[in-house]
PDB file of C-alpha atoms in Angstrom:
ATOM      1  CA  MET A   1      13.582  19.652   2.736  1.00 97.00           C
ATOM      2  CA  LYS A   2      11.392  22.578   3.680  1.00 98.00           C
ATOM      3  CA  ALA A   3       8.282  21.860   5.761  1.00 98.00           C
ATOM      4  CA  LEU A   4       5.229  24.105   5.995  1.00 98.00           C
ATOM      5  CA  VAL A   5       2.972  23.630   9.020  1.00 98.00           C
ATOM      6  CA  ILE A   6      -0.443  25.028   9.893  1.00 98.00           C
ATOM      7  CA  GLY A   7      -1.997  24.083  13.212  1.00 96.00           C
ATOM      8  CA  ALA A   8       1.339  24.159  15.056  1.00 95.00           C
ATOM      9  CA  THR A   9      -0.304  25.440  18.255  1.00 92.00           C
ATOM     10  CA  GLY A  10      -2.687  22.467  18.440  1.00 92.00           C
ATOM     11  CA  ALA A  11      -2.080  19.119  20.112  1.00 92.00           C
ATOM     12  CA  VAL A  12      -1.056  17.218  16.960  1.00 95.00           C
ATOM     13  CA  GLY A  13       0.709  20.222  15.449  1.00 95.00           C
ATOM     14  CA  ARG A  14       2.982  20.778  18.443  1.00 95.00           C
ATOM     15  CA  ASP A  15       3.984  17.118  18.497  1.00 96.00           C
ATOM     16  CA  LEU A  16       4.532  17.251  14.741  1.00 97.00           C
ATOM     17  CA  VAL A  17       6.952  20.175  14.998  1.00 97.00           C
ATOM     18  CA  SER A  18       8.837  18.324  17.747  1.00 96.00           C
ATOM     19  CA  GLU A  19       8.969  15.244  15.534  1.00 97.00           C
ATOM     20  CA  LEU A  20      10.228  17.202  12.523  1.00 97.00           C
ATOM     21  CA  LEU A  21      13.045  18.660  14.638  1.00 97.00           C
ATOM     22  CA  GLN A  22      14.269  15.142  15.368  1.00 96.00           C
ATOM     23  CA  HIS A  23      14.982  14.492  11.680  1.00 97.00           C
ATOM     24  CA  ASP A  24      17.885  16.170   9.907  1.00 96.00           C
ATOM     25  CA  CYS A  25      16.187  16.045   6.499  1.00 97.00           C
ATOM     26  CA  TRP A  26      14.028  19.034   7.488  1.00 98.00           C
ATOM     27  CA  GLU A  27      16.343  21.984   6.976  1.00 97.00           C
ATOM     28  CA  GLU A  28      13.592  24.568   7.485  1.00 97.00           C
ATOM     29  CA  ILE A  29      10.279  24.305   9.326  1.00 98.00           C
ATOM     30  CA  HIS A  30       7.952  27.186   8.538  1.00 97.00           C
ATOM     31  CA  ILE A  31       4.999  27.483  10.920  1.00 97.00           C
ATOM     32  CA  PHE A  32       2.064  29.749  10.123  1.00 97.00           C
ATOM     33  CA  VAL A  33       0.178  30.864  13.234  1.00 96.00           C
ATOM     34  CA  ARG A  34      -2.270  33.538  14.358  1.00 93.00           C
ATOM     35  CA  ARG A  35      -0.140  34.340  17.393  1.00 90.00           C
ATOM     36  CA  SER A  36       3.377  33.456  18.465  1.00 89.00           C
ATOM     37  CA  CYS A  37       3.560  29.929  19.849  1.00 83.00           C
ATOM     38  CA  GLY A  38       6.905  30.289  21.604  1.00 83.00           C
ATOM     39  CA  LEU A  39       8.684  27.498  19.737  1.00 82.00           C
ATOM     40  CA  ARG A  40      12.399  28.248  19.470  1.00 84.00           C
ATOM     41  CA  ASP A  41      14.902  26.522  17.218  1.00 90.00           C
ATOM     42  CA  SER A  42      17.263  27.720  14.478  1.00 93.00           C
ATOM     43  CA  ARG A  43      15.327  25.700  11.896  1.00 96.00           C
ATOM     44  CA  ILE A  44      11.915  27.091  12.859  1.00 96.00           C
ATOM     45  CA  LYS A  45      10.670  30.118  10.918  1.00 96.00           C
ATOM     46  CA  GLU A  46       7.528  31.549  12.490  1.00 96.00           C
ATOM     47  CA  HIS A  47       5.043  33.522  10.388  1.00 96.00           C
ATOM     48  CA  ILE A  48       2.250  35.298  12.254  1.00 96.00           C
ATOM     49  CA  ILE A  49      -0.609  35.645   9.773  1.00 97.00           C
ATOM     50  CA  ASP A  50      -4.273  36.509   9.464  1.00 97.00           C
ATOM     51  CA  PHE A  51      -5.950  33.580   7.711  1.00 96.00           C
ATOM     52  CA  GLU A  52      -8.701  35.975   6.648  1.00 96.00           C
ATOM     53  CA  ASN A  53      -6.212  37.909   4.512  1.00 96.00           C
ATOM     54  CA  PRO A  54      -4.609  35.380   2.122  1.00 95.00           C
ATOM     55  CA  LYS A  55      -3.119  38.054  -0.135  1.00 95.00           C
ATOM     56  CA  ALA A  56      -0.735  38.946   2.714  1.00 96.00           C
ATOM     57  CA  TRP A  57       0.658  35.416   3.150  1.00 97.00           C
ATOM     58  CA  GLU A  58       0.012  33.270   0.085  1.00 96.00           C
ATOM     59  CA  GLY A  59       3.370  34.207  -1.427  1.00 96.00           C
ATOM     60  CA  LEU A  60       5.136  32.732   1.599  1.00 97.00           C
ATOM     61  CA  VAL A  61       3.618  29.283   1.178  1.00 98.00           C
ATOM     62  CA  LYS A  62       6.553  27.728  -0.661  1.00 98.00           C
ATOM     63  CA  GLY A  63       8.329  24.496   0.245  1.00 98.00           C
ATOM     64  CA  ASP A  64       8.317  20.729  -0.212  1.00 98.00           C
ATOM     65  CA  VAL A  65       5.580  19.455   2.096  1.00 98.00           C
ATOM     66  CA  LEU A  66       2.528  21.111   3.653  1.00 98.00           C
ATOM     67  CA  PHE A  67       1.438  19.554   6.950  1.00 98.00           C
ATOM     68  CA  SER A  68      -2.124  20.602   7.731  1.00 98.00           C
ATOM     69  CA  ALA A  69      -3.238  19.989  11.321  1.00 97.00           C
ATOM     70  CA  LEU A  70      -5.451  23.020  11.839  1.00 96.00           C
ATOM     71  CA  GLY A  71      -8.720  22.561  13.665  1.00 92.00           C
ATOM     72  CA  THR A  72     -11.026  23.632  16.447  1.00 90.00           C
ATOM     73  CA  SER A  73     -14.092  22.408  18.306  1.00 88.00           C
ATOM     74  CA  ARG A  74     -17.571  23.822  17.874  1.00 90.00           C
ATOM     75  CA  LYS A  75     -17.479  24.996  21.501  1.00 89.00           C
ATOM     76  CA  GLN A  76     -14.218  26.872  20.983  1.00 89.00           C
ATOM     77  CA  ALA A  77     -15.361  28.331  17.655  1.00 90.00           C
ATOM     78  CA  GLY A  78     -18.787  29.343  18.941  1.00 92.00           C
ATOM     79  CA  SER A  79     -20.898  27.947  16.101  1.00 96.00           C
ATOM     80  CA  LYS A  80     -20.961  25.450  13.249  1.00 95.00           C
ATOM     81  CA  ASP A  81     -20.247  28.203  10.742  1.00 96.00           C
ATOM     82  CA  ALA A  82     -17.220  29.402  12.707  1.00 96.00           C
ATOM     83  CA  GLN A  83     -15.897  25.866  13.048  1.00 97.00           C
ATOM     84  CA  TRP A  84     -16.338  25.311   9.301  1.00 97.00           C
ATOM     85  CA  ARG A  85     -14.380  28.514   8.648  1.00 97.00           C
ATOM     86  CA  VAL A  86     -11.363  27.174  10.555  1.00 96.00           C
ATOM     87  CA  ASP A  87     -11.522  23.455   9.835  1.00 97.00           C
ATOM     88  CA  TYR A  88     -12.526  23.686   6.173  1.00 98.00           C
ATOM     89  CA  ASP A  89     -12.009  27.141   4.674  1.00 98.00           C
ATOM     90  CA  TYR A  90      -8.670  28.035   6.246  1.00 98.00           C
ATOM     91  CA  GLN A  91      -7.126  24.656   5.503  1.00 98.00           C
ATOM     92  CA  TYR A  92      -8.430  24.527   1.949  1.00 98.00           C
ATOM     93  CA  GLU A  93      -7.378  28.088   1.114  1.00 98.00           C
ATOM     94  CA  PHE A  94      -3.901  27.477   2.509  1.00 98.00           C
ATOM     95  CA  ALA A  95      -3.526  24.193   0.621  1.00 98.00           C
ATOM     96  CA  ARG A  96      -4.700  25.855  -2.594  1.00 98.00           C
ATOM     97  CA  ALA A  97      -2.027  28.545  -2.184  1.00 98.00           C
ATOM     98  CA  ALA A  98       0.594  25.868  -1.555  1.00 98.00           C
ATOM     99  CA  ARG A  99      -0.356  23.968  -4.692  1.00 98.00           C
ATOM    100  CA  ARG A 100      -0.286  27.138  -6.792  1.00 98.00           C
ATOM    101  CA  ASN A 101       3.240  27.744  -5.487  1.00 98.00           C
ATOM    102  CA  GLY A 102       4.411  24.300  -6.523  1.00 98.00           C
ATOM    103  CA  VAL A 103       4.310  22.425  -3.203  1.00 98.00           C
ATOM    104  CA  GLN A 104       4.396  18.736  -4.097  1.00 98.00           C
ATOM    105  CA  GLU A 105       2.863  17.050  -1.053  1.00 98.00           C
ATOM    106  CA  LEU A 106       0.051  17.609   1.422  1.00 98.00           C
ATOM    107  CA  VAL A 107      -0.210  15.618   4.654  1.00 98.00           C
ATOM    108  CA  LEU A 108      -3.654  16.251   6.149  1.00 98.00           C
ATOM    109  CA  VAL A 109      -5.084  15.338   9.552  1.00 97.00           C
ATOM    110  CA  SER A 110      -8.723  14.329   9.130  1.00 97.00           C
ATOM    111  CA  SER A 111     -10.797  11.961  11.275  1.00 95.00           C
ATOM    112  CA  LEU A 112     -11.724   8.300  11.314  1.00 94.00           C
ATOM    113  CA  GLY A 113     -15.274   8.112  10.018  1.00 92.00           C
ATOM    114  CA  ALA A 114     -14.965  11.155   7.757  1.00 96.00           C
ATOM    115  CA  ASP A 115     -17.724  10.955   5.149  1.00 97.00           C
ATOM    116  CA  ALA A 116     -19.058  13.760   2.977  1.00 97.00           C
ATOM    117  CA  LYS A 117     -22.516  12.127   3.086  1.00 97.00           C
ATOM    118  CA  SER A 118     -22.628  11.749   6.859  1.00 96.00           C
ATOM    119  CA  SER A 119     -25.563  13.280   8.738  1.00 96.00           C
ATOM    120  CA  TYR A 120     -23.137  14.197  11.525  1.00 96.00           C
ATOM    121  CA  PHE A 121     -21.799  17.705  10.911  1.00 96.00           C
ATOM    122  CA  TYR A 122     -18.189  17.060  11.958  1.00 95.00           C
ATOM    123  CA  MET A 123     -17.767  13.865   9.912  1.00 96.00           C
ATOM    124  CA  SER A 124     -19.466  15.447   6.910  1.00 98.00           C
ATOM    125  CA  MET A 125     -17.206  18.494   7.105  1.00 98.00           C
ATOM    126  CA  LYS A 126     -14.073  16.334   7.271  1.00 98.00           C
ATOM    127  CA  GLY A 127     -15.258  14.175   4.369  1.00 98.00           C
ATOM    128  CA  LYS A 128     -15.992  17.205   2.214  1.00 98.00           C
ATOM    129  CA  LEU A 129     -12.590  18.681   3.038  1.00 98.00           C
ATOM    130  CA  GLU A 130     -10.878  15.451   1.968  1.00 98.00           C
ATOM    131  CA  LYS A 131     -12.689  15.548  -1.372  1.00 98.00           C
ATOM    132  CA  ALA A 132     -11.797  19.206  -1.908  1.00 98.00           C
ATOM    133  CA  MET A 133      -8.123  18.530  -1.141  1.00 98.00           C
ATOM    134  CA  GLN A 134      -8.065  15.683  -3.651  1.00 98.00           C
ATOM    135  CA  GLN A 135      -9.261  18.053  -6.354  1.00 98.00           C
ATOM    136  CA  LEU A 136      -6.176  20.246  -5.833  1.00 98.00           C
ATOM    137  CA  GLU A 137      -4.156  17.427  -7.442  1.00 97.00           C
ATOM    138  CA  PHE A 138      -1.100  17.332  -5.225  1.00 98.00           C
ATOM    139  CA  PRO A 139       1.335  14.743  -6.672  1.00 98.00           C
ATOM    140  CA  SER A 140       1.357  13.265  -3.164  1.00 98.00           C
ATOM    141  CA  LEU A 141      -1.622  13.502  -0.792  1.00 98.00           C
ATOM    142  CA  VAL A 142      -1.599  11.587   2.492  1.00 98.00           C
ATOM    143  CA  ILE A 143      -4.724  11.775   4.641  1.00 98.00           C
ATOM    144  CA  MET A 144      -4.469  10.627   8.247  1.00 97.00           C
ATOM    145  CA  GLN A 145      -7.781   9.492   9.777  1.00 97.00           C
ATOM    146  CA  PRO A 146      -7.020   9.011  13.478  1.00 95.00           C
ATOM    147  CA  PRO A 147      -9.560   7.824  16.068  1.00 92.00           C
ATOM    148  CA  ALA A 148     -10.174   9.773  19.289  1.00 85.00           C
ATOM    149  CA  LEU A 149      -6.955  11.481  20.323  1.00 89.00           C
ATOM    150  CA  ILE A 150      -5.235  11.396  23.695  1.00 87.00           C
ATOM    151  CA  ARG A 151      -4.049  14.969  24.127  1.00 67.00           C
ATOM    152  CA  LYS A 152      -1.670  16.358  26.701  1.00 70.00           C
ATOM    153  CA  LYS A 153      -3.353  18.766  29.164  1.00 60.00           C
ATOM    154  CA  THR A 154      -6.622  18.839  27.227  1.00 53.00           C
ATOM    155  CA  LYS A 155      -9.171  21.531  28.078  1.00 49.00           C
ATOM    156  CA  ARG A 156     -11.998  19.648  26.365  1.00 47.00           C
ATOM    157  CA  MET A 157     -14.041  18.359  29.315  1.00 42.00           C
ATOM    158  CA  MET A 158     -15.762  15.467  27.530  1.00 46.00           C
ATOM    159  CA  GLU A 159     -12.636  14.185  25.791  1.00 52.00           C
ATOM    160  CA  PRO A 160     -11.147  12.194  28.735  1.00 56.00           C
ATOM    161  CA  LEU A 161     -14.549  10.514  29.268  1.00 52.00           C
ATOM    162  CA  LEU A 162     -14.786   9.524  25.590  1.00 52.00           C
ATOM    163  CA  VAL A 163     -11.225   8.182  25.629  1.00 51.00           C
ATOM    164  CA  ALA A 164     -11.907   6.148  28.782  1.00 56.00           C
ATOM    165  CA  LEU A 165     -15.107   4.708  27.279  1.00 50.00           C
ATOM    166  CA  LEU A 166     -13.399   3.688  24.037  1.00 48.00           C
ATOM    167  CA  GLN A 167     -10.482   2.160  25.914  1.00 52.00           C
ATOM    168  CA  MET A 168     -12.906   0.086  28.004  1.00 54.00           C
ATOM    169  CA  CYS A 169     -14.727  -1.081  24.883  1.00 51.00           C
ATOM    170  CA  ASN A 170     -11.409  -2.019  23.314  1.00 53.00           C
ATOM    171  CA  ARG A 171     -10.616  -4.353  26.228  1.00 54.00           C
ATOM    172  CA  PHE A 172     -13.626  -6.405  25.146  1.00 47.00           C
ATOM    173  CA  GLY A 173     -12.543  -6.316  21.515  1.00 50.00           C
ATOM    174  CA  TRP A 174     -15.197  -3.793  20.476  1.00 46.00           C
ATOM    175  CA  PHE A 175     -14.481  -0.905  18.113  1.00 55.00           C
ATOM    176  CA  ARG A 176     -10.826  -1.938  17.901  1.00 65.00           C
ATOM    177  CA  ASN A 177     -10.062   0.478  15.069  1.00 63.00           C
ATOM    178  CA  TRP A 178     -11.377   3.295  17.271  1.00 66.00           C
ATOM    179  CA  ASN A 179      -8.914   2.612  20.077  1.00 81.00           C
ATOM    180  CA  PRO A 180      -7.741   6.099  21.236  1.00 85.00           C
ATOM    181  CA  MET A 181      -4.334   7.224  20.018  1.00 90.00           C
ATOM    182  CA  LYS A 182      -1.741   9.595  21.448  1.00 92.00           C
ATOM    183  CA  THR A 183      -1.138  12.714  19.398  1.00 95.00           C
ATOM    184  CA  GLU A 184       2.576  11.938  19.117  1.00 95.00           C
ATOM    185  CA  VAL A 185       1.716   8.686  17.272  1.00 95.00           C
ATOM    186  CA  VAL A 186      -0.122  10.690  14.610  1.00 97.00           C
ATOM    187  CA  ALA A 187       2.766  13.163  14.443  1.00 97.00           C
ATOM    188  CA  ALA A 188       5.305  10.387  13.846  1.00 97.00           C
ATOM    189  CA  ALA A 189       3.217   8.976  10.988  1.00 97.00           C
ATOM    190  CA  MET A 190       2.851  12.437   9.446  1.00 98.00           C
ATOM    191  CA  GLU A 191       6.596  13.019   9.518  1.00 98.00           C
ATOM    192  CA  ARG A 192       7.246   9.687   7.844  1.00 97.00           C
ATOM    193  CA  ALA A 193       4.698  10.469   5.132  1.00 98.00           C
ATOM    194  CA  GLY A 194       6.461  13.771   4.562  1.00 98.00           C
ATOM    195  CA  GLU A 195       9.820  12.087   4.162  1.00 96.00           C
ATOM    196  CA  GLU A 196       8.561   9.342   1.866  1.00 96.00           C
ATOM    197  CA  GLN A 197       6.291  11.505  -0.321  1.00 96.00           C
ATOM    198  CA  PRO A 198       4.369   8.539  -1.781  1.00 97.00           C
ATOM    199  CA  GLU A 199       2.842   9.220  -5.178  1.00 97.00           C
ATOM    200  CA  GLY A 200      -0.903   9.528  -5.463  1.00 98.00           C
ATOM    201  CA  ILE A 201      -3.621   9.632  -2.799  1.00 98.00           C
ATOM    202  CA  HIS A 202      -3.208   7.599   0.371  1.00 97.00           C
ATOM    203  CA  VAL A 203      -5.703   7.395   3.238  1.00 97.00           C
ATOM    204  CA  ILE A 204      -4.313   5.905   6.458  1.00 96.00           C
ATOM    205  CA  ARG A 205      -7.073   4.943   8.863  1.00 94.00           C
ATOM    206  CA  GLY A 206      -7.299   4.174  12.546  1.00 91.00           C
ATOM    207  CA  GLN A 207      -4.764   1.755  13.946  1.00 90.00           C
ATOM    208  CA  ASP A 208      -2.880   1.601  10.627  1.00 94.00           C
ATOM    209  CA  ILE A 209      -1.445   4.983  11.653  1.00 95.00           C
ATOM    210  CA  ARG A 210       0.424   3.270  14.526  1.00 92.00           C
ATOM    211  CA  ILE A 211       1.978   0.803  12.108  1.00 91.00           C
ATOM    212  CA  TYR A 212       2.860   3.420   9.511  1.00 90.00           C
ATOM    213  CA  GLY A 213       4.583   5.691  12.023  1.00 80.00           C
ATOM    214  CA  LYS A 214       6.922   3.008  13.408  1.00 77.00           C
TER     215      LYS A 214
END
């Protein structure tokens, strides 16, 4: 099969590409990035693109499964509008191009707690993106809603504190579904979803991702 990946330079995306390389069913892995990410393998095809110029790349978005793990933080983006542009617009526009080109499955990384009606900007944005992706009518749509992620070498200063707090709460049995999860666990579940291509819309939440990826 031919995999298409956006977000390959991020924490989940890098682990996903590594996971895909461990499975022989993926004959080609096409990664679409804004700058070279240095990944080297005979099966990896790197496309350096400008997400702001879809006419230049939309014809390349052809394959079996689109894995969408693109995202940024508000601090990195600089504003809510800039974060929306990356987390919502870029992912939606890329998925729309994939569907127009006949891609049959989308595997999307969202967030536990995503809700279009949420008063919290991030959760609302993720919920609205999920709804928009559903309207593209992929024959197979798998949405991963992980809890807080344990990233390798994170540069997000507050993230280790949040992870430690949630882990402490989990020891007392609180917020069990929010128990932090390593990025490679999410990647393993995404790869499996890509292989299985289940029909219809499937939302895999929280700790169910651990079970699904085994």
